[in-house]
Short mmCIF file of C-alpha atoms in Angstrom, two decimals:
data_model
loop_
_atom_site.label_atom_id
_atom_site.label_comp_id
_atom_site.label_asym_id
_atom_site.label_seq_id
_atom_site.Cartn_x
_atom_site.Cartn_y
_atom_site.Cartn_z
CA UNK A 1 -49.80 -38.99 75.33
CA UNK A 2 -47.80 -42.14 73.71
CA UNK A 3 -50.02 -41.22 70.28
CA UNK A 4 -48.61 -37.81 70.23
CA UNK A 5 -44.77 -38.24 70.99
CA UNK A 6 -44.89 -41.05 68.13
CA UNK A 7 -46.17 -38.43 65.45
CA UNK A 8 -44.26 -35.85 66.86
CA UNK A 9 -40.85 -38.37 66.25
CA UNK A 10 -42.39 -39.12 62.60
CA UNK A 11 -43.14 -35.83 61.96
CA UNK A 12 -39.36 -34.66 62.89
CA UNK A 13 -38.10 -37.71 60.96
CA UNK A 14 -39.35 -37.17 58.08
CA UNK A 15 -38.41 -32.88 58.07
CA UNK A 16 -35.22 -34.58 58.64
CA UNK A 17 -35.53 -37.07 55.42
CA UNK A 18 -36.73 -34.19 53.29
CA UNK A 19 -34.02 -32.31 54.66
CA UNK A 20 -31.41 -34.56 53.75
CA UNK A 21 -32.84 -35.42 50.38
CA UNK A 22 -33.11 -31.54 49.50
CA UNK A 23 -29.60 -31.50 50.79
CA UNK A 24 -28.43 -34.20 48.58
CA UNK A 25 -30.31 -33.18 45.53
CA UNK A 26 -28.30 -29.70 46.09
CA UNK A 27 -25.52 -30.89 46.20
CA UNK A 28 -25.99 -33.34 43.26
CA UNK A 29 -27.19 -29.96 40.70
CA UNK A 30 -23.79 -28.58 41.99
CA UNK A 31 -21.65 -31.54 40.96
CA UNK A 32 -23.18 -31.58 37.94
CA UNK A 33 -22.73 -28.16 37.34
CA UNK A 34 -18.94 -27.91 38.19
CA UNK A 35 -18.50 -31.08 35.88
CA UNK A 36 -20.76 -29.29 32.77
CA UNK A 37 -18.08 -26.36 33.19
CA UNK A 38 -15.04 -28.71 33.20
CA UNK A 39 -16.21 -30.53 30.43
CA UNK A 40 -16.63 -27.12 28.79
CA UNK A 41 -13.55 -25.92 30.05
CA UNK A 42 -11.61 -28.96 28.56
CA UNK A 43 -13.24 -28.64 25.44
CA UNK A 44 -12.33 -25.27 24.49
CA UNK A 45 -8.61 -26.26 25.65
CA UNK A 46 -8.50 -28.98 23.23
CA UNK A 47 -10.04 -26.64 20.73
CA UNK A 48 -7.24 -24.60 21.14
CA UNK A 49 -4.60 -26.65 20.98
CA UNK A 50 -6.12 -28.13 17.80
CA UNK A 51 -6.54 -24.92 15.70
CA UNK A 52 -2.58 -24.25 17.13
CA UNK A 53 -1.11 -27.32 16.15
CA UNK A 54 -2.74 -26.77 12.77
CA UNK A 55 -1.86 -23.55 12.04
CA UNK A 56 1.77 -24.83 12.85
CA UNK A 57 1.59 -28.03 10.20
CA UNK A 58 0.14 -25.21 7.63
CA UNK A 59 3.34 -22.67 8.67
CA UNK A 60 0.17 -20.00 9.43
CA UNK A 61 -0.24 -18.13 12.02
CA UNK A 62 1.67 -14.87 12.90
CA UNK A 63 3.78 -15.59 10.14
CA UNK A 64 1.02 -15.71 7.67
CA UNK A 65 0.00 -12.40 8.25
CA UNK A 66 2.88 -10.83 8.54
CA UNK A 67 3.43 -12.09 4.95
CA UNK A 68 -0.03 -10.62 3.63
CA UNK A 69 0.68 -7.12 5.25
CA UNK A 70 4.65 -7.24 4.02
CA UNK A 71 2.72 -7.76 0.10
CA UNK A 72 -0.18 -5.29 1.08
CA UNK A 73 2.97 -2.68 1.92
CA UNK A 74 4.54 -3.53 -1.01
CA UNK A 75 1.38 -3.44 -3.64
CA UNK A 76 0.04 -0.45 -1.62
CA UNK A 77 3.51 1.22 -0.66
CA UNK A 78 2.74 4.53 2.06
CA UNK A 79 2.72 8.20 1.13
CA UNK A 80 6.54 8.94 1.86
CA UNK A 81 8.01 5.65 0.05
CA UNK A 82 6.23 6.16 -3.05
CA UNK A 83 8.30 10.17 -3.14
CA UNK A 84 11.51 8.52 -5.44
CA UNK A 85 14.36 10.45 -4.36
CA UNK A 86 16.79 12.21 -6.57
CA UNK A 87 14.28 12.77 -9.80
CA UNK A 88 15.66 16.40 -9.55
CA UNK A 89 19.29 15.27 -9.64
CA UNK A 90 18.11 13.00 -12.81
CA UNK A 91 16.40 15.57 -14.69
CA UNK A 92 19.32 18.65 -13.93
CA UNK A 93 21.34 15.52 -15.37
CA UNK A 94 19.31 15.26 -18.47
CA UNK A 95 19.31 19.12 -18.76
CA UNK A 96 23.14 18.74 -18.37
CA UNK A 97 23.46 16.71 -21.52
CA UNK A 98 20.90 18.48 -23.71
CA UNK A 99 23.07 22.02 -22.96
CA UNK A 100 26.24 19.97 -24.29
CA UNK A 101 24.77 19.03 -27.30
CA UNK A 102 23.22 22.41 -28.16
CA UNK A 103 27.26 23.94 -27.90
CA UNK A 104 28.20 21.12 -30.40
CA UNK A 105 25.33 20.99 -32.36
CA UNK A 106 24.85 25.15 -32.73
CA UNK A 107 21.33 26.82 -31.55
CA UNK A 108 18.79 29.36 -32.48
CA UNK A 109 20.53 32.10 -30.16
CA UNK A 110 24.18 31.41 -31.31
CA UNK A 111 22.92 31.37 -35.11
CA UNK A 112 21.00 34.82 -33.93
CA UNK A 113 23.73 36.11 -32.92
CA UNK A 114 25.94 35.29 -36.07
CA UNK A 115 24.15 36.92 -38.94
CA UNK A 116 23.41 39.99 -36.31
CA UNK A 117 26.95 40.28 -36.23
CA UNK A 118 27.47 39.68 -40.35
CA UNK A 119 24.74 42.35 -40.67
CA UNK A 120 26.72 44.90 -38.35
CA UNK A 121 29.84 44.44 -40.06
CA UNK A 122 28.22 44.42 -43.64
CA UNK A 123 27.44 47.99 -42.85
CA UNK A 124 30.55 48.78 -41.59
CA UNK A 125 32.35 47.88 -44.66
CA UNK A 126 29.32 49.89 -46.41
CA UNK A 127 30.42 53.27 -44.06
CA UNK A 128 34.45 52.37 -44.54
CA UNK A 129 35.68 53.43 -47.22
CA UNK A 130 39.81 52.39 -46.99
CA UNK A 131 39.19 49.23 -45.47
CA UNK A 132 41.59 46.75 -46.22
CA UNK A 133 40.38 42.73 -47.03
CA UNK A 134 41.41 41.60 -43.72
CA UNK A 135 39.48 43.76 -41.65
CA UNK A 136 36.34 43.28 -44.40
CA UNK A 137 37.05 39.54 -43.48
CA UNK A 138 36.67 40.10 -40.28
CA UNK A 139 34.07 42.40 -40.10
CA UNK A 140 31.44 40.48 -42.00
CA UNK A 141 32.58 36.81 -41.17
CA UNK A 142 34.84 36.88 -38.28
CA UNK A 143 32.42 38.69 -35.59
CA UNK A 144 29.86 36.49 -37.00
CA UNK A 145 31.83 32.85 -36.30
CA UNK A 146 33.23 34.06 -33.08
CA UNK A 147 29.76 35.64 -32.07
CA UNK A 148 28.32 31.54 -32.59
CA UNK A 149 31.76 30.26 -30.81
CA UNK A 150 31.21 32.29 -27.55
CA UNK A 151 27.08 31.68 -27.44
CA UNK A 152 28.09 28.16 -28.19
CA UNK A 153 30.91 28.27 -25.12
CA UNK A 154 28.15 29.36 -22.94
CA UNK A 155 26.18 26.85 -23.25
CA UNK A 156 28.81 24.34 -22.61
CA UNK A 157 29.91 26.11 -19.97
CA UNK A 158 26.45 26.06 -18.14
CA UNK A 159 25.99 22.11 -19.13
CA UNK A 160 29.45 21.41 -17.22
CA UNK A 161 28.47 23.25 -14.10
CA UNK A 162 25.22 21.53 -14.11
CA UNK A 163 26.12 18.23 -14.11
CA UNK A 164 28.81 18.76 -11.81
CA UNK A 165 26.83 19.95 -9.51
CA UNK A 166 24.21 16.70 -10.02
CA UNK A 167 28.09 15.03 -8.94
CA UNK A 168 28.47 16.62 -5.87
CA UNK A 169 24.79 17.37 -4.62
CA UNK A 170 24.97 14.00 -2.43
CA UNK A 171 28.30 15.32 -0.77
CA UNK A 172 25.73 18.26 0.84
CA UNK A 173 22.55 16.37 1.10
CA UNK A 174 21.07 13.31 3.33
CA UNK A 175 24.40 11.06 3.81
CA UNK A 176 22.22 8.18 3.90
CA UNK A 177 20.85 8.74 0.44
CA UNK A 178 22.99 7.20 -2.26
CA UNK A 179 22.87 8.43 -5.66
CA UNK A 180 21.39 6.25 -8.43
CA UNK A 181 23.85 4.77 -11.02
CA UNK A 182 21.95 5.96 -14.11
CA UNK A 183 22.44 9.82 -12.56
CA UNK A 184 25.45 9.97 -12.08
CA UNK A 185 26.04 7.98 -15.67
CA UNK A 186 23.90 11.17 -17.53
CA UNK A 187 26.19 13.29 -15.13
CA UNK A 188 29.31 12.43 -16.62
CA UNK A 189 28.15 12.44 -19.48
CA UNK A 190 26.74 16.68 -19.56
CA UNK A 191 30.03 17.19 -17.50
CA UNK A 192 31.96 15.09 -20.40
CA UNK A 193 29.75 16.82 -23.38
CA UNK A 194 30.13 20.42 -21.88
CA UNK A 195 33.76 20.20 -21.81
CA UNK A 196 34.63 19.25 -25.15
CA UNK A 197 32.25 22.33 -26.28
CA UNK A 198 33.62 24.24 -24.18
CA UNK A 199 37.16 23.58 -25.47
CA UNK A 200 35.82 23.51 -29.14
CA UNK A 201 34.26 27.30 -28.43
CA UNK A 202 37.78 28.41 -27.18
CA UNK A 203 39.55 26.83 -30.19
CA UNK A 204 36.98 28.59 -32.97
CA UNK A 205 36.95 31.98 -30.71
CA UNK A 206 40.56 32.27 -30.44
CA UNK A 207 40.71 31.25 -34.70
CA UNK A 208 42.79 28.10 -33.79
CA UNK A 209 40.24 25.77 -35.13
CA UNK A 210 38.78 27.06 -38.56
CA UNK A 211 40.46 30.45 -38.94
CA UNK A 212 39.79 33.13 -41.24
CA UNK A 213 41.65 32.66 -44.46
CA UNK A 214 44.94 34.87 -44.77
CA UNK A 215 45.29 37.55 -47.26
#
């Protein structure tokens, strides 16, 4: 009877001793697990706090790429900002000019229109037969030169409307839109060009400038 309590105390001793060794073992692999993650954890803080305080000594960052995508905008601009406002305005400028210069400068329709009308009053005189040298003079070279002086007035007139109306297009358009400086520079000059043909073709129509020669 003494034999067996003494291996029954050993034999509960040492469950107990395993026991306590499995328990410290356990708790051990858990230590060192919670340290492996704090090292881990603390290295991936000071990671991070490394690659920040560098990218502030270098001035990257945030700042950095907002720089690369303000050049990509500006090499690659979008759809809408590459549409230049006002070419229209520019070119009814242009046109402005080029219809100024044709009233000064004499065109196909206004020379057209002059020898049609020295034809037309070469056979009139041909059909007259008491016509006096005035109205011969007038016939065959005064329809033609005033003819030339009103096709020529068109023109200028047209030129002058255009490029006043390049001048006052922004007045009805997008307020926030401001007109170019070269635009309204080829403006003035059509509205500037058509007026002085226009008051040239008033001067030759009316035989103040370059009248017929008196007989």
């Amino acid at each position: 009877m003494g034999t067996k309590t003494v291996d029954e105390t050993g034999a509960d001793t040492g469950a107990e001793a395993r026991n306590d060794d499995e328990s410290v073992k356990g708790t051990d692999l858990t230590k060192g697990d919670a340290a492996k993650e704090d090292a881990t954890t603390d290295a991936t803080t000071d990671a991070a706090a490394d690659a920040g305080d560098a990218a502030e000594a270098d001035g990257s960052g945030d700042l950095g790429d907002s720089d690369e995508a303000e050049e990509f905008d500006e090499e690659f601009p979008p759809a809408a900002a590459k549409a230049t406002p006002g070419v229209g305005q520019g070119a009814a400028g242009i046109v402005s000019v080029v219809l100024g210069l044709v009233s000064l400068t004499g065109g196909w329709v206004g020379t057209v229109a002059s020898a049609r009308a020295e034809i037309t009053g070469q056979i009139e005189m041909q059909a007259a037969t008491n016509a006096t040298v005035a109205t011969q003079l007038q016939a065959v070279y005064g329809d033609a030169w005033q003819a030339n002086a009103l096709w020529g007035g068109i023109f200028a007139l047209v030129g002058l409307i255009v490029g006043v109306a390049v001048l006052v297009r922004p007045a009805f358009g997008d307020p926030d839109q401001v007109q170019t400086p070269w635009i309204k520079s080829v403006a003035w000059a059509g509205v500037s060009v058509g007026f002085i043909g226009l008051v040239l073709a008033a001067l030759k129509y009316s035989d103040i400038l370059l009248a017929l020669p008196s007989t």
